[in-house]
Structures are given as C-alpha cells and as structure tokens.
Coordinates of C-alpha atoms and ligand atoms in Angstrom, one line a residue:
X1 CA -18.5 -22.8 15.0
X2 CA -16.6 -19.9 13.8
X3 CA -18.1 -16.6 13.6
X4 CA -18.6 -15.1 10.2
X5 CA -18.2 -11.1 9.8
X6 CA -22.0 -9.7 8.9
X7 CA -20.2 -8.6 5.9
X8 CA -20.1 -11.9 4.5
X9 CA -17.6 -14.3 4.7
X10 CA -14.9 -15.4 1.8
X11 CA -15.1 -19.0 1.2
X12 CA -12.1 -20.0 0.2
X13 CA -9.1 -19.4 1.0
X14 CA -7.8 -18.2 -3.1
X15 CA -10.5 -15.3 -2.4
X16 CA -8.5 -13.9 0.4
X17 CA -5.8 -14.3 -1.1
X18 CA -7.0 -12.7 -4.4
X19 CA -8.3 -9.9 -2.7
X20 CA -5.2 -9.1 -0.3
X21 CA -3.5 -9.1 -3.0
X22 CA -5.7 -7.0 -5.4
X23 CA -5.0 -4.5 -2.2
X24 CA -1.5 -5.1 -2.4
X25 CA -0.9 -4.8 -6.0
X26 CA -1.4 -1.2 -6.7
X27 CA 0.2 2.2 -8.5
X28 CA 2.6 1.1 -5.4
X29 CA 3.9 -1.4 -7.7
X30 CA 3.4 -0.2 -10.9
X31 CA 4.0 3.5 -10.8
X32 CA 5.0 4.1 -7.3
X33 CA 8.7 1.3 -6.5
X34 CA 10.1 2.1 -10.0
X35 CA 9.9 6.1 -10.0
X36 CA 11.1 5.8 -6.6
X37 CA 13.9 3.5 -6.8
X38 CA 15.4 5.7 -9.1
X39 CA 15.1 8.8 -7.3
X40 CA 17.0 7.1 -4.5
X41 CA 19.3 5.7 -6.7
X42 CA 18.6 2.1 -7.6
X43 CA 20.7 -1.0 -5.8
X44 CA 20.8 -0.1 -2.6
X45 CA 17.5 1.9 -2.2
X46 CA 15.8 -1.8 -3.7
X47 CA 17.7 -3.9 -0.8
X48 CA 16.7 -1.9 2.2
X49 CA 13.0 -2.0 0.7
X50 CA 13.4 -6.0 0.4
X51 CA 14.8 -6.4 4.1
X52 CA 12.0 -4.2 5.5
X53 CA 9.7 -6.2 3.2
X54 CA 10.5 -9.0 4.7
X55 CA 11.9 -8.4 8.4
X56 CA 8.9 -6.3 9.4
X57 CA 6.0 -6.1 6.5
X58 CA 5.8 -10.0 6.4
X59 CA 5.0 -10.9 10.5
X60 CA 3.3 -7.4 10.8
X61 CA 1.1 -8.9 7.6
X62 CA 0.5 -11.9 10.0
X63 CA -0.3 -10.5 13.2
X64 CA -2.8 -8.0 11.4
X65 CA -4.9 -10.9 9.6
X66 CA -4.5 -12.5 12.5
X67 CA -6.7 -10.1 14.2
X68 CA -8.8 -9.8 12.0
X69 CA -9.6 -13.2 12.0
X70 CA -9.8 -13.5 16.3
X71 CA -12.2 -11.4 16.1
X72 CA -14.5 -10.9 13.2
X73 CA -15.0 -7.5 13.5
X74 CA -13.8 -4.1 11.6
X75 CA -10.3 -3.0 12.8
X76 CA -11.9 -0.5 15.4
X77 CA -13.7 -2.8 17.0
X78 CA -11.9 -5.5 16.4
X79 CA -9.1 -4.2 18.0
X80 CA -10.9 -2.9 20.7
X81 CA -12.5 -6.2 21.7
X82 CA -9.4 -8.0 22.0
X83 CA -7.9 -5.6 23.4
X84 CA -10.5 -6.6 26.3
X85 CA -10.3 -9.8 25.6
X86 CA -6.4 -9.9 26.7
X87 CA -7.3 -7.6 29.7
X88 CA -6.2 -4.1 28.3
X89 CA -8.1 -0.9 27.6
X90 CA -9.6 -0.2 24.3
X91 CA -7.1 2.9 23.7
X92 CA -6.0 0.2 21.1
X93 CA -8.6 1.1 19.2
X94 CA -7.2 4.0 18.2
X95 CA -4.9 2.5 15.6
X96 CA -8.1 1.7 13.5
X97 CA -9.2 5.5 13.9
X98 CA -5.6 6.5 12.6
X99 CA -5.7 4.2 9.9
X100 CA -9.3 5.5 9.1
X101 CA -7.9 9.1 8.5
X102 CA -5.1 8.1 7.5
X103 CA -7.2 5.8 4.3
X104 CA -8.9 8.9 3.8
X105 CA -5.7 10.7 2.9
X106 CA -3.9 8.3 0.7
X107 CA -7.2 7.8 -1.4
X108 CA -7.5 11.4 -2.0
X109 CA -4.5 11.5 -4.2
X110 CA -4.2 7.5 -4.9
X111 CA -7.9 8.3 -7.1
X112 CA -6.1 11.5 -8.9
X113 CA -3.0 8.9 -10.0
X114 CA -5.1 6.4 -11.1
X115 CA -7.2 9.1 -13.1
X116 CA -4.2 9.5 -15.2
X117 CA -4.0 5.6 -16.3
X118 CA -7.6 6.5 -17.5
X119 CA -6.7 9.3 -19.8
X120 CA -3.8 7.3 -21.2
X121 CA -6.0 4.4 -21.3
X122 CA -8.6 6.2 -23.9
X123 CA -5.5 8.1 -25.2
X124 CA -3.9 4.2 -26.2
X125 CA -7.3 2.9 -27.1
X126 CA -7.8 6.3 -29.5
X127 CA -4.2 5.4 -31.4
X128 CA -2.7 8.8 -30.1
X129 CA 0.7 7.4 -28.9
X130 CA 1.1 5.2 -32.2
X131 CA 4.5 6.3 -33.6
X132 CA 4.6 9.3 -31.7
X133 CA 8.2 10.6 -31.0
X134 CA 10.0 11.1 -27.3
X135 CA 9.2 14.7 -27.3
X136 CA 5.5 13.8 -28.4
X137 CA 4.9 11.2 -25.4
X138 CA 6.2 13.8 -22.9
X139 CA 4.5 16.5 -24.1
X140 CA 1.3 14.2 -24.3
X141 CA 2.2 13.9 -20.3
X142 CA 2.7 17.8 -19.4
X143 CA -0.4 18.4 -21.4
X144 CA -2.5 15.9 -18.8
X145 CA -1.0 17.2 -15.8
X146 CA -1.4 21.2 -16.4
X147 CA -5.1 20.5 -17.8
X148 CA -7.1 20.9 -14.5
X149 CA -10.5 19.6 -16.1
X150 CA -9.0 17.1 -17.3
X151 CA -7.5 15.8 -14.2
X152 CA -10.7 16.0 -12.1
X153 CA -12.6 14.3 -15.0
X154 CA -10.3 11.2 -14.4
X155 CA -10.3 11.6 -10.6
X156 CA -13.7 11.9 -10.3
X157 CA -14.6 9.0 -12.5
X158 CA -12.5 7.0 -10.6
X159 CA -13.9 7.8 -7.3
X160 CA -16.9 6.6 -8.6
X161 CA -16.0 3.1 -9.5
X162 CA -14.5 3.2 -6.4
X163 CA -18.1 4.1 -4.9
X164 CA -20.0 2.0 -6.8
X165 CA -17.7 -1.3 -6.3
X166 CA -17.9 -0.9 -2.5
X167 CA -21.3 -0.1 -2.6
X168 CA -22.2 -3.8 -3.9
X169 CA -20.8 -5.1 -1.0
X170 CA -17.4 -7.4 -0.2
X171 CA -17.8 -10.5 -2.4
X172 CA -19.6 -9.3 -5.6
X173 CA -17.8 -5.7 -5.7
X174 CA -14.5 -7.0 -4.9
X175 CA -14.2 -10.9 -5.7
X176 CA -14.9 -11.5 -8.9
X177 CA -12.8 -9.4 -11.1
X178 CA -9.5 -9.8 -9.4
X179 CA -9.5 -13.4 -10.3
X180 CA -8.9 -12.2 -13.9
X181 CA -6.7 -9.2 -13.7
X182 CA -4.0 -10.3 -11.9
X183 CA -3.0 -12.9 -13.8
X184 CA -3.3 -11.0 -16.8
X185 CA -1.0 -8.3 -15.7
X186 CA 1.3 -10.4 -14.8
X187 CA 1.6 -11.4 -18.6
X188 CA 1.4 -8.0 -19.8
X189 CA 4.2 -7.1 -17.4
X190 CA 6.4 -10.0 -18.6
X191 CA 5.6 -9.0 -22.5
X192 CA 6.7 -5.7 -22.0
X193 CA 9.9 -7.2 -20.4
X194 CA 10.9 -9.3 -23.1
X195 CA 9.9 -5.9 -25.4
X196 CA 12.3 -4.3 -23.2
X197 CA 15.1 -6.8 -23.2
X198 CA 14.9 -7.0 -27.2
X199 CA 14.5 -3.3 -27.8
X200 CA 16.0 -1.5 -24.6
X201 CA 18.9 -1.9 -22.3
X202 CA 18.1 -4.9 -19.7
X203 CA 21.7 -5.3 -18.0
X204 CA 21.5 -1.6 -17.4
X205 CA 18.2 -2.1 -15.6
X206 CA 19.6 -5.2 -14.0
X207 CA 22.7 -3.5 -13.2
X208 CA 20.7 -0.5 -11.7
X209 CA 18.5 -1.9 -9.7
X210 CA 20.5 -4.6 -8.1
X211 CA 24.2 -3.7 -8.0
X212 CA 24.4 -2.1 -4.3
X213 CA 26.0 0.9 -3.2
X214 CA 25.3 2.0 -0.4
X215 CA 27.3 5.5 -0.4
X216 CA 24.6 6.5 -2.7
X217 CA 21.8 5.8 0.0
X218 CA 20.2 8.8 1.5
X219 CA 19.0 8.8 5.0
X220 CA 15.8 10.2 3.3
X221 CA 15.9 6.7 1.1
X222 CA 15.7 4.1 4.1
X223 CA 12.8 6.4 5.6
X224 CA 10.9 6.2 1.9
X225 CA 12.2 2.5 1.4
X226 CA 10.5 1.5 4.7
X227 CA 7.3 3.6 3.8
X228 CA 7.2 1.4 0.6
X229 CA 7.3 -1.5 2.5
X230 CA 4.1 -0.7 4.1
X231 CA 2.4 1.2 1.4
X232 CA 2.8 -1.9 -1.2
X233 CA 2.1 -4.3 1.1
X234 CA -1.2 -2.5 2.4
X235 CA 0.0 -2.7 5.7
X236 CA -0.1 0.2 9.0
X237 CA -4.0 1.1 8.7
X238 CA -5.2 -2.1 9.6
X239 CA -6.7 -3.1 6.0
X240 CA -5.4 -6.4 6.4
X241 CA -6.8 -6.5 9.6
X242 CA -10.5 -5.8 7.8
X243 CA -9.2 -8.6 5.2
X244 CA -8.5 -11.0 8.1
X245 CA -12.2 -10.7 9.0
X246 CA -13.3 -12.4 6.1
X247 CA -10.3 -15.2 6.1
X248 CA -12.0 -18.6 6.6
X249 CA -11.3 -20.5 9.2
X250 CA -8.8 -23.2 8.7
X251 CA -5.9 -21.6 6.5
X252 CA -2.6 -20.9 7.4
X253 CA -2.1 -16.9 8.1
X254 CA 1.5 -17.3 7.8
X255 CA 1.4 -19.1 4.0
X256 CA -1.1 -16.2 3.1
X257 CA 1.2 -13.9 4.3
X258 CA 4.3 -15.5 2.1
X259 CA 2.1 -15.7 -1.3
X260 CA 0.8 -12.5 -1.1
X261 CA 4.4 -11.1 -0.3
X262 CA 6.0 -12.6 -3.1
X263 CA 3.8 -11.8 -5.3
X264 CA 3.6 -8.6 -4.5
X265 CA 7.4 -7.8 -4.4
X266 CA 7.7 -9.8 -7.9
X267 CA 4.9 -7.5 -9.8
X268 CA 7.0 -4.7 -8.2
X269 CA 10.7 -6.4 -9.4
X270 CA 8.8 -7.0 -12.8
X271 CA 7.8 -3.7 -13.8
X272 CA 10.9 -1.5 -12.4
X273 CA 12.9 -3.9 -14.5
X274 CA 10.8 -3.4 -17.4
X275 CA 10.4 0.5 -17.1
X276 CA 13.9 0.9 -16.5
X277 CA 14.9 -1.3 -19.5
X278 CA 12.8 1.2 -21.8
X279 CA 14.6 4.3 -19.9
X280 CA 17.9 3.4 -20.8
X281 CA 17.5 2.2 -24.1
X282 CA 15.9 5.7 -24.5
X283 CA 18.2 7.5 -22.9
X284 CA 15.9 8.5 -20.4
X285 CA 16.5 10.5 -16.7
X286 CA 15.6 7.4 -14.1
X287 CA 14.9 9.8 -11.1
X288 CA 12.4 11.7 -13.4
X289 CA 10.0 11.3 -10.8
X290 CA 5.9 11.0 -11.0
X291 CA 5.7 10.6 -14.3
X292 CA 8.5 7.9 -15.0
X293 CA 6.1 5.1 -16.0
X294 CA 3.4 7.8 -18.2
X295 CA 6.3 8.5 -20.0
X296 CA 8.7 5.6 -20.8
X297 CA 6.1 2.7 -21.2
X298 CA 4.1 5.0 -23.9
X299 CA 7.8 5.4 -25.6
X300 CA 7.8 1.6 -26.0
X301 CA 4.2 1.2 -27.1
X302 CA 4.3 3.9 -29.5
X303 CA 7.1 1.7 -31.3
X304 CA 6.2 -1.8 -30.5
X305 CA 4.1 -3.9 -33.0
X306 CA 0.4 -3.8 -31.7
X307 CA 1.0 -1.3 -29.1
X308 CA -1.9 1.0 -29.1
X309 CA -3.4 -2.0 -28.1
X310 CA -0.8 -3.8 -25.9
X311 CA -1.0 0.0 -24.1
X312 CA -4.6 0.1 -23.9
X313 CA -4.7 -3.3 -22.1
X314 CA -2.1 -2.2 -20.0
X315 CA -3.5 1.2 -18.6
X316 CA -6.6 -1.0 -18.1
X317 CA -4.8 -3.2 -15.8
X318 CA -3.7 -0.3 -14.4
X319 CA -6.4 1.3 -13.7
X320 CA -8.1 -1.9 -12.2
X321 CA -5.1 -2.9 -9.7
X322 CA -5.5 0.7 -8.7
X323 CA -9.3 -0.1 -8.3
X324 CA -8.9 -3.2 -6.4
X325 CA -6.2 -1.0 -3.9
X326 CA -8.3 2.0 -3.6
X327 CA -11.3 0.2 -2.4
X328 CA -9.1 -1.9 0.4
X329 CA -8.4 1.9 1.9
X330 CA -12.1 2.9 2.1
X331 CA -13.8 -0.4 3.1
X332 CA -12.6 -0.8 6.4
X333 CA -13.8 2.4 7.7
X334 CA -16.9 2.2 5.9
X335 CA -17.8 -1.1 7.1
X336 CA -17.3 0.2 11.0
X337 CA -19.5 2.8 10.3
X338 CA -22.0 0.0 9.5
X339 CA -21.3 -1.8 12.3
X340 CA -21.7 0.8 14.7
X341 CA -24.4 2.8 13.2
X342 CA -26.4 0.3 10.8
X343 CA -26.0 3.9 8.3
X344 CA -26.9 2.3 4.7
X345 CA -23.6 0.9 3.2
X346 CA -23.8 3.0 0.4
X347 CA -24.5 6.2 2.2
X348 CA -21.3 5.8 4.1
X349 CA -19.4 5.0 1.6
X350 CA -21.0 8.1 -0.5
X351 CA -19.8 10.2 2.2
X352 CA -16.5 9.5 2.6
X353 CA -14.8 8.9 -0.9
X354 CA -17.3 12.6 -1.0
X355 CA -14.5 13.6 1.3
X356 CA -11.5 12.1 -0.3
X357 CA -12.5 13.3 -4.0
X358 CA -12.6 16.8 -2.3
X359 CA -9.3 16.8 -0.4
X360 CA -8.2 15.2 -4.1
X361 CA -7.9 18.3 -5.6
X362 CA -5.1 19.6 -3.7
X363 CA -3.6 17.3 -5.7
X364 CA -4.7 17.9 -8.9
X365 CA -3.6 21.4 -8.1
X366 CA -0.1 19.9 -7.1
X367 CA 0.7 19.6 -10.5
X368 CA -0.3 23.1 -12.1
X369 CA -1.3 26.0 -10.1
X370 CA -0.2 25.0 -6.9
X371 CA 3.0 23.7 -8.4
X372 CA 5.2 26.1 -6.4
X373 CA 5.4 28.9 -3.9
X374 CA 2.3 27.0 -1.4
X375 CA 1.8 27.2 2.0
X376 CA 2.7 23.7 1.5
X377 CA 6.3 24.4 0.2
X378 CA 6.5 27.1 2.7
X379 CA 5.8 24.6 5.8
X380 CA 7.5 21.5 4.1
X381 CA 9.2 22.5 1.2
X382 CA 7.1 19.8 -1.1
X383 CA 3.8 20.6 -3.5
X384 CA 0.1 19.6 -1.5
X385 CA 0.8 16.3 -2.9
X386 CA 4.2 15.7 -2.2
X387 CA 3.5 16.5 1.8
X388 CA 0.4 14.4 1.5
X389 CA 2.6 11.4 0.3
X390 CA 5.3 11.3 2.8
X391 CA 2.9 11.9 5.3
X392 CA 0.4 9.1 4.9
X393 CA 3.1 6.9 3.9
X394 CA 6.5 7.2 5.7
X395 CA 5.4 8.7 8.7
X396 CA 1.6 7.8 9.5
X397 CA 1.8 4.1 8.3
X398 CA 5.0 3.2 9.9
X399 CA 3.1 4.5 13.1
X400 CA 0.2 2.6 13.0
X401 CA 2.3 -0.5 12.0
X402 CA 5.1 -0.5 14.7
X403 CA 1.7 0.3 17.0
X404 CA 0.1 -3.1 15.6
X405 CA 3.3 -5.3 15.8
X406 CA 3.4 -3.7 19.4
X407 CA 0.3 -4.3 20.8
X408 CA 0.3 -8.3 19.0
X409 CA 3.5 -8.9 19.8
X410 CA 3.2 -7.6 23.6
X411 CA -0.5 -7.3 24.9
X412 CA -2.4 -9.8 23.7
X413 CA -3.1 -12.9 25.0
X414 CA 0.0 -15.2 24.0
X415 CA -2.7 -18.3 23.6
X416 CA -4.7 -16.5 21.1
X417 CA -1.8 -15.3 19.0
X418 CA -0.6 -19.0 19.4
X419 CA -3.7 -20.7 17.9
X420 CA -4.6 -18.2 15.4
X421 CA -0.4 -18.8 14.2
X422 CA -0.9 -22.6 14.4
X423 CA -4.0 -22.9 12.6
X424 CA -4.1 -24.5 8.9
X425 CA 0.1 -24.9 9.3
X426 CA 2.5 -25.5 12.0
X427 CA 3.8 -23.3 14.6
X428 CA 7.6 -23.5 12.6
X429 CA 9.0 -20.0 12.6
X430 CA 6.8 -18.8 15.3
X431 CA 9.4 -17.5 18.0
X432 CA 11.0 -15.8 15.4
X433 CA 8.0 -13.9 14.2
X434 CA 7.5 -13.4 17.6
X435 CA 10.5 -11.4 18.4
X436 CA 10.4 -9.4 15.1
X437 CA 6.5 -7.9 16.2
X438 CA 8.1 -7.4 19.5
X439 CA 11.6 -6.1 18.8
X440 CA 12.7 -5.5 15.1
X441 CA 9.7 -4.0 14.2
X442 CA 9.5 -0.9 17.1
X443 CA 12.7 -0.8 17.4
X444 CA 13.6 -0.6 13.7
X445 CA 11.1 1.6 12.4
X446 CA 11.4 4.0 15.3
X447 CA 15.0 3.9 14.5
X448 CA 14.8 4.8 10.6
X449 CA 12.1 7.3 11.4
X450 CA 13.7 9.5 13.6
X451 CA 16.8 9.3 12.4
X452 CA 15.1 10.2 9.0
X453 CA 13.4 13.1 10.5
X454 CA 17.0 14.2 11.5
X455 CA 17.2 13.4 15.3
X456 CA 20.5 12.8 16.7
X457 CA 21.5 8.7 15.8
X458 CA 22.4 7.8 19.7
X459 CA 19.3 9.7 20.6
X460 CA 16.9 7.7 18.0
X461 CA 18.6 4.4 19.2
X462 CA 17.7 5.1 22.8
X463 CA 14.0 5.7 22.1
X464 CA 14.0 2.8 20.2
X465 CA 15.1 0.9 23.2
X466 CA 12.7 2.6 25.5
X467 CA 9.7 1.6 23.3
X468 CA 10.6 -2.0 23.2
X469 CA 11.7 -2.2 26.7
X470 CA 9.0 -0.2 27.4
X471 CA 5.9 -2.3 26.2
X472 CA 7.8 -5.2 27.2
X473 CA 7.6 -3.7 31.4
X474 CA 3.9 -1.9 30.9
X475 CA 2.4 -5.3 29.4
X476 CA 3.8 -7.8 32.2
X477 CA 2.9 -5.4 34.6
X478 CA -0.6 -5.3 33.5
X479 CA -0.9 -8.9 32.9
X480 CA 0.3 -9.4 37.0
X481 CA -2.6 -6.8 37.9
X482 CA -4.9 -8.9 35.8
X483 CA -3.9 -11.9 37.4
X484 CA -4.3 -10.6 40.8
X485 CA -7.4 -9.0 40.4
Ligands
LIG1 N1 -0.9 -1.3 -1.6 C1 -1.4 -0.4 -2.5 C2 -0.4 -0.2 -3.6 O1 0.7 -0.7 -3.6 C3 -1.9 0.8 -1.9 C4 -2.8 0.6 -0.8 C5 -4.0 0.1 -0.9 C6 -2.6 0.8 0.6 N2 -4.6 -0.1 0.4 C7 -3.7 0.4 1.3 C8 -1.5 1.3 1.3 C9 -3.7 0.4 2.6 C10 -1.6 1.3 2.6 C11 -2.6 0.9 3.3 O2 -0.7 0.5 -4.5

C-alpha cells in the first residue's frame, strides 16, 4: 500500500496535473515573461529562458515531485526523512526552511500584482476602458499605482482569497476551479492573438521575440532568464515537492513533468506574442517594464468589439491563475506547520499570509512614496519591490534549486530515485536526467549566478567545478562510511 499524505490524497493523476500547473501558470506567465523579455531585449533573452527551461527546470521538476512522492510528507520533513532514509543528515531539510521564507517573500508582492488585475477587473466590468484613448489607458494605470488605498484594497482582498482557499483544505480549495480556468485562458489568450494579428503588428512580435541576437544579451539577462525558469515553473522552494505528496501512485513523474512544462512555456509564448503584437501596432515602448501588460491589453480592449467584456473575463483569469499560484507558495509551509504542530490549518495559514500582506506594503509603497531615494536604492539601487524580486527569484530560487538537483542527483539512495523514475513509464531518458541534477544543473546555475553577480568568469567556472566535483567526493565518501558502519 502506498501511503497517502494526511492532507488528502489527489486521485487522479489530471488533478496533479491541474494543480501543478495552476501553480505554474501565474503573473509569471502573464505579466511577468513578456515585460521581461522586452526589457532584456526579446530573441535572445527568450532562448536562454527556453534552454534553462528545459536543461535544468524540467529534471529538477522531476526529482522534486519525486520526493515528494517517496515520502508523503511536507518538503521539511520530507526531505529530512530521506535524507535518513539514504543515510545522510537532515541538514537537507534546510532547503524546505529556505523555500518557506523564501514563499513568504515572493507572496508579499505576488498578492500586491495580482491586486491590480482586480482593479482593472471592476474597472473592465464598469465600461471605463471602452473607447478610451492611449493616453487614457496609461493614465488609468499611473492613477492605480500612486493611489496607496487603492493598492492595499486589492492586495488585501487578495490575500484573503488566498486565506480562505487554503483554509478549505487541498482538494476542495484548490481542485475544483482550476479545471475550468485554464482552459478558458487558454482561449482568451488565443482570441486576443488573433485580435492582435488582425489589428496589431504580429511579424514584429514574431520577429522580436524569436529572431536571436545575442550581442544584445546582458549578463544581467541570463541571470533573470534563469530566474524565470524557476519562478514560472514553481520550481527552487520545493512546492512541487509539496505537490508530489499528493501525486497518486502509479503515474509517470517524468510525463507530468513534460505536460506541465509545455504548457506552461506555451501560456507564456502565447501571451508575450499577443502583448507584443498590441505594442507595436501601438507604437508602444516594449521594455516599459511592470506595467507592460495593464497598459497594452486595455489599449486593445478599449477598441475591440465586446471588449469591456472580453477584458473583464480576462483580468478574471488573471486574477484566478494568480490565485491558484499564490496559494502553491503558502501551502507548503502551512501544511508543515500542521504536521509538526497539529496548530488548526486555518490559524496557520491566518498567520502567515498575516505576515506576507504586511511585508506587502513595501511594495505598494514601491510604486509611490518609496519610489526613489530608499534605503533600498541606496543598498541595491532598485525600489523595496524591485530588490524583493531579484532576490526571491534570481538569487534565492536558483539556490534552493541547484541545492535540490544536488542532494537527488548525488545523496539519495540511487534505488529510490530509480523506482520512483520508472514508475507509470519507462526508465528512457533516465541517465541523462541523471547527469543534468548532478552536473548541468550546479554547475550551470552557479555559473550564471556568479558570473551575474559580477565575479571574475574563470573564477565562477572553477566554483562551479568544485560544487559538482565536490558533492560527487562528499556523497561516495559518506555512502563507503555507511557501508562500513
Ligand atoms: N509559477 C508562478 C508564476 O509563474 C509563481 C509561483 C507560484 C512560484 N508558486 C511558486 C514561483 C513557487 C516559485 C516558487 O506566476
């Protein structure tokens, strides 16, 4: 008999799959990959994000399912106990403690964003964008972002859906609702692409986003294209790893991996093409930042036939892929807490989206008051927001990632990692995924990231080799002092 998380188990197999992906599918998609890509400059910026999407976010989506699914447990104690299980020390554990802060952090400012598909939601729903002019729609925006009331409204509403879907627990909070949205965003998304093909400039998107040039690419870009990687795919604070729990037994970990990828990555190609269609046939700046999507999609529904509506069902969708990811950052910490404590689920998770709303408003202030001259800007040169960002995502979830593909790929027991990989499917592909947990992963994310953060190439490239070769001595020796002992 398998064991069965005491969270509750997900039957089928299209539930995990549903809800990984209702994780995955997020503002990282939406609002996040196109207002990036065109900071960094399109083409080339979109191929290193693909590679890393596939070369390290795919196998490291594996291995983290896969221990979720070994053990049954929340990541802490999940990784903990097989930690033990392979004969190591449960100093493992303390990738699900970083990925518990690190949650913490990327919901505080994930709620504020998706606040602001709320106001446009009601702002759609009320007709205010109907026939409005360019100036009007970016006004509309400035006006959101420097009302301060306005933005902890939103946030604050959010955080309570957020509350009150983890609060009913796994199945019925999360389940049910994801079955609908996706597949209705995935329409919406491919309306507004043929809107933007008849009434905007598709070969310049298409030409922008996938002509390649790589003189244009920053080293800054491959550190925030490999960020993306893991921030769209949920992957580096072992929420997969929670997922994994409640995977039934019986389904192929490497298959889930592939759909949810490819979905993910398509929702993401879909809507950049889309928004960028609108920004050129508008004559819009593509590295406009934040507020690329709140401003160009409203452009196009304040023209298109239908389009208060068509806009209201689209901040909507929004609004719930954003609900379906925020909940995937708190529910693994809050269901530790349960484990270890038996606290109430819903007093835990009262307490801690308590604590994200709060560290929220650093954020709302990001775009206002605190909009220059911080301690932030003085330390890192960014807004509260801004530093937030590229430290939860590029630096903190490449960590806890290349930790995860490390400790699979090198310290637990080659047996278990073998049968979880086999089961439901065949054990094709295997070696290779293999050697990317153990060497493409730590070797090229520790690469990228110090060499991002400005250390010295020959110097990044021989740290890189001391952490693979490193794991590779430390866990044969401790698998000889195992044996011995
Ligand atoms: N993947 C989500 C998005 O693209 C964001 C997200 C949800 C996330 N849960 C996560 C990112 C866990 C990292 C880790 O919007």
């Amino acid at each position: 008999m398998t064991k069965q998380s005491i969270h509750g188990g997900w039957n089928r197999r299209m539930t995990f799959i549903l809800a990984a992906a209702g994780s995955a599918v997020g503002l990282g998609n939406l609002w996040k990959f196109p207002y990036i890509t065109g900071e960094y400059g399109g083409g080339a910026f979109v191929l290193v994000y693909l590679f890393s999407i596939a070369l390290v976010g795919v196998p490291l989506f594996i291995a983290e399912s896969l221990i979720g699914r070994q053990t049954r447990e929340a990541p802490i104690r999940a990784l903990a106990s097989l930690a033990q299980a392979s004969g190591r020390g449960r100093g493992w554990a303390s990738i699900g403690w970083l990925g518990a802060v690190n949650g913490l952090l990327i919901l505080s400012f994930y709620s504020v964003i998706a606040g602001w598909s709320l106001d446009y939601l009601l702002g759609m729903a009320k007709g205010a964008f109907s026939g409005a002019s360019a100036e009007q729609v970016e006004a509309t925006f400035d006006g959101l972002l420097g009302s301060v009331p306005r933005l902890v409204l939103w946030h604050s509403l959010f955080m309570m859906a957020v509350v009150w879907t983890i609060a009913r627990g796994v199945q019925k909070g999360i389940g049910d609702a994801i079955q609908l949205m996706m597949p209705a965003l995935f329409i919406l998304l491919l309306v507004l692409l043929v809107y933007g093909a008849i009434e905007g400039d598709l070969p310049a998107a298409l030409g922008f986003m996938f002509s390649v040039d790589f003189s244009k690419l920053s080293l800054d870009a491959w550190v925030v294209a490999l960020g993306h990687s893991f921030y769209t795919l949920s992957l580096g604070m072992a929420v997969i790893m929670a997922y994994g729990a409640y995977m039934p037994a019986g389904v192929s970990l490497v298959r889930t991996a592939g759909i949810v990828a490819l979905t993910d990555t398509l929702v993401a190609l879909l809507a950049g093409l889309a928004i960028f269609a609108l920004v050129f046939g508008n004559g819009l700046d593509a590295s406009a930042g934040p507020g690329l999507m709140f401003v160009s999609l409203p452009m196009a529904f304040a023209q298109m036939p239908f389009g208060s509506l068509f806009g209201a069902a689209f901040f909507l969708l929004v609004a719930f892929a954003a609900l379906s990811s925020a909940i995937s950052l708190v529910e693994p910490i809050v269901a530790f807490w349960v484990e270890k404590t038996g606290i109430a689920r819903t007093k835990a998770t009262v307490i801690l989206c308590a604590f994200a709303w709060a560290l929220g408003m650093a954020t709302v202030l990001s775009f206002n008051h605190w909009s220059s001259d911080t301690l932030f800007h003085a330390w890192f040169g960014k807004t509260a927001f801004d530093s937030f960002d590229f430290l939860s995502t590029n630096l903190l979830l490449p960590l806890g990632g290349v930790l995860t593909a490390l400790f699979a790929g090198w310290f637990v027991l080659p047996q278990l990692l073998k049968d979880q990989y086999r089961e439901g499917g065949t054990l094709t592909g295997y070696p290779l995924w293999l050697f990317a947990l153990r060497v493409i992963s730590p070797a090229g994310v520790s690469l990228v990231l110090l060499t991002g953060l400005g250390v010295n190439l020959w110097v990044s490239a021989l740290v890189a080799a001391v952490v693979v070769l490193g794991a590779g001595v430390l866990s044969s020796n401790l698998t000889l002092k195992t044996r011995e002992a």
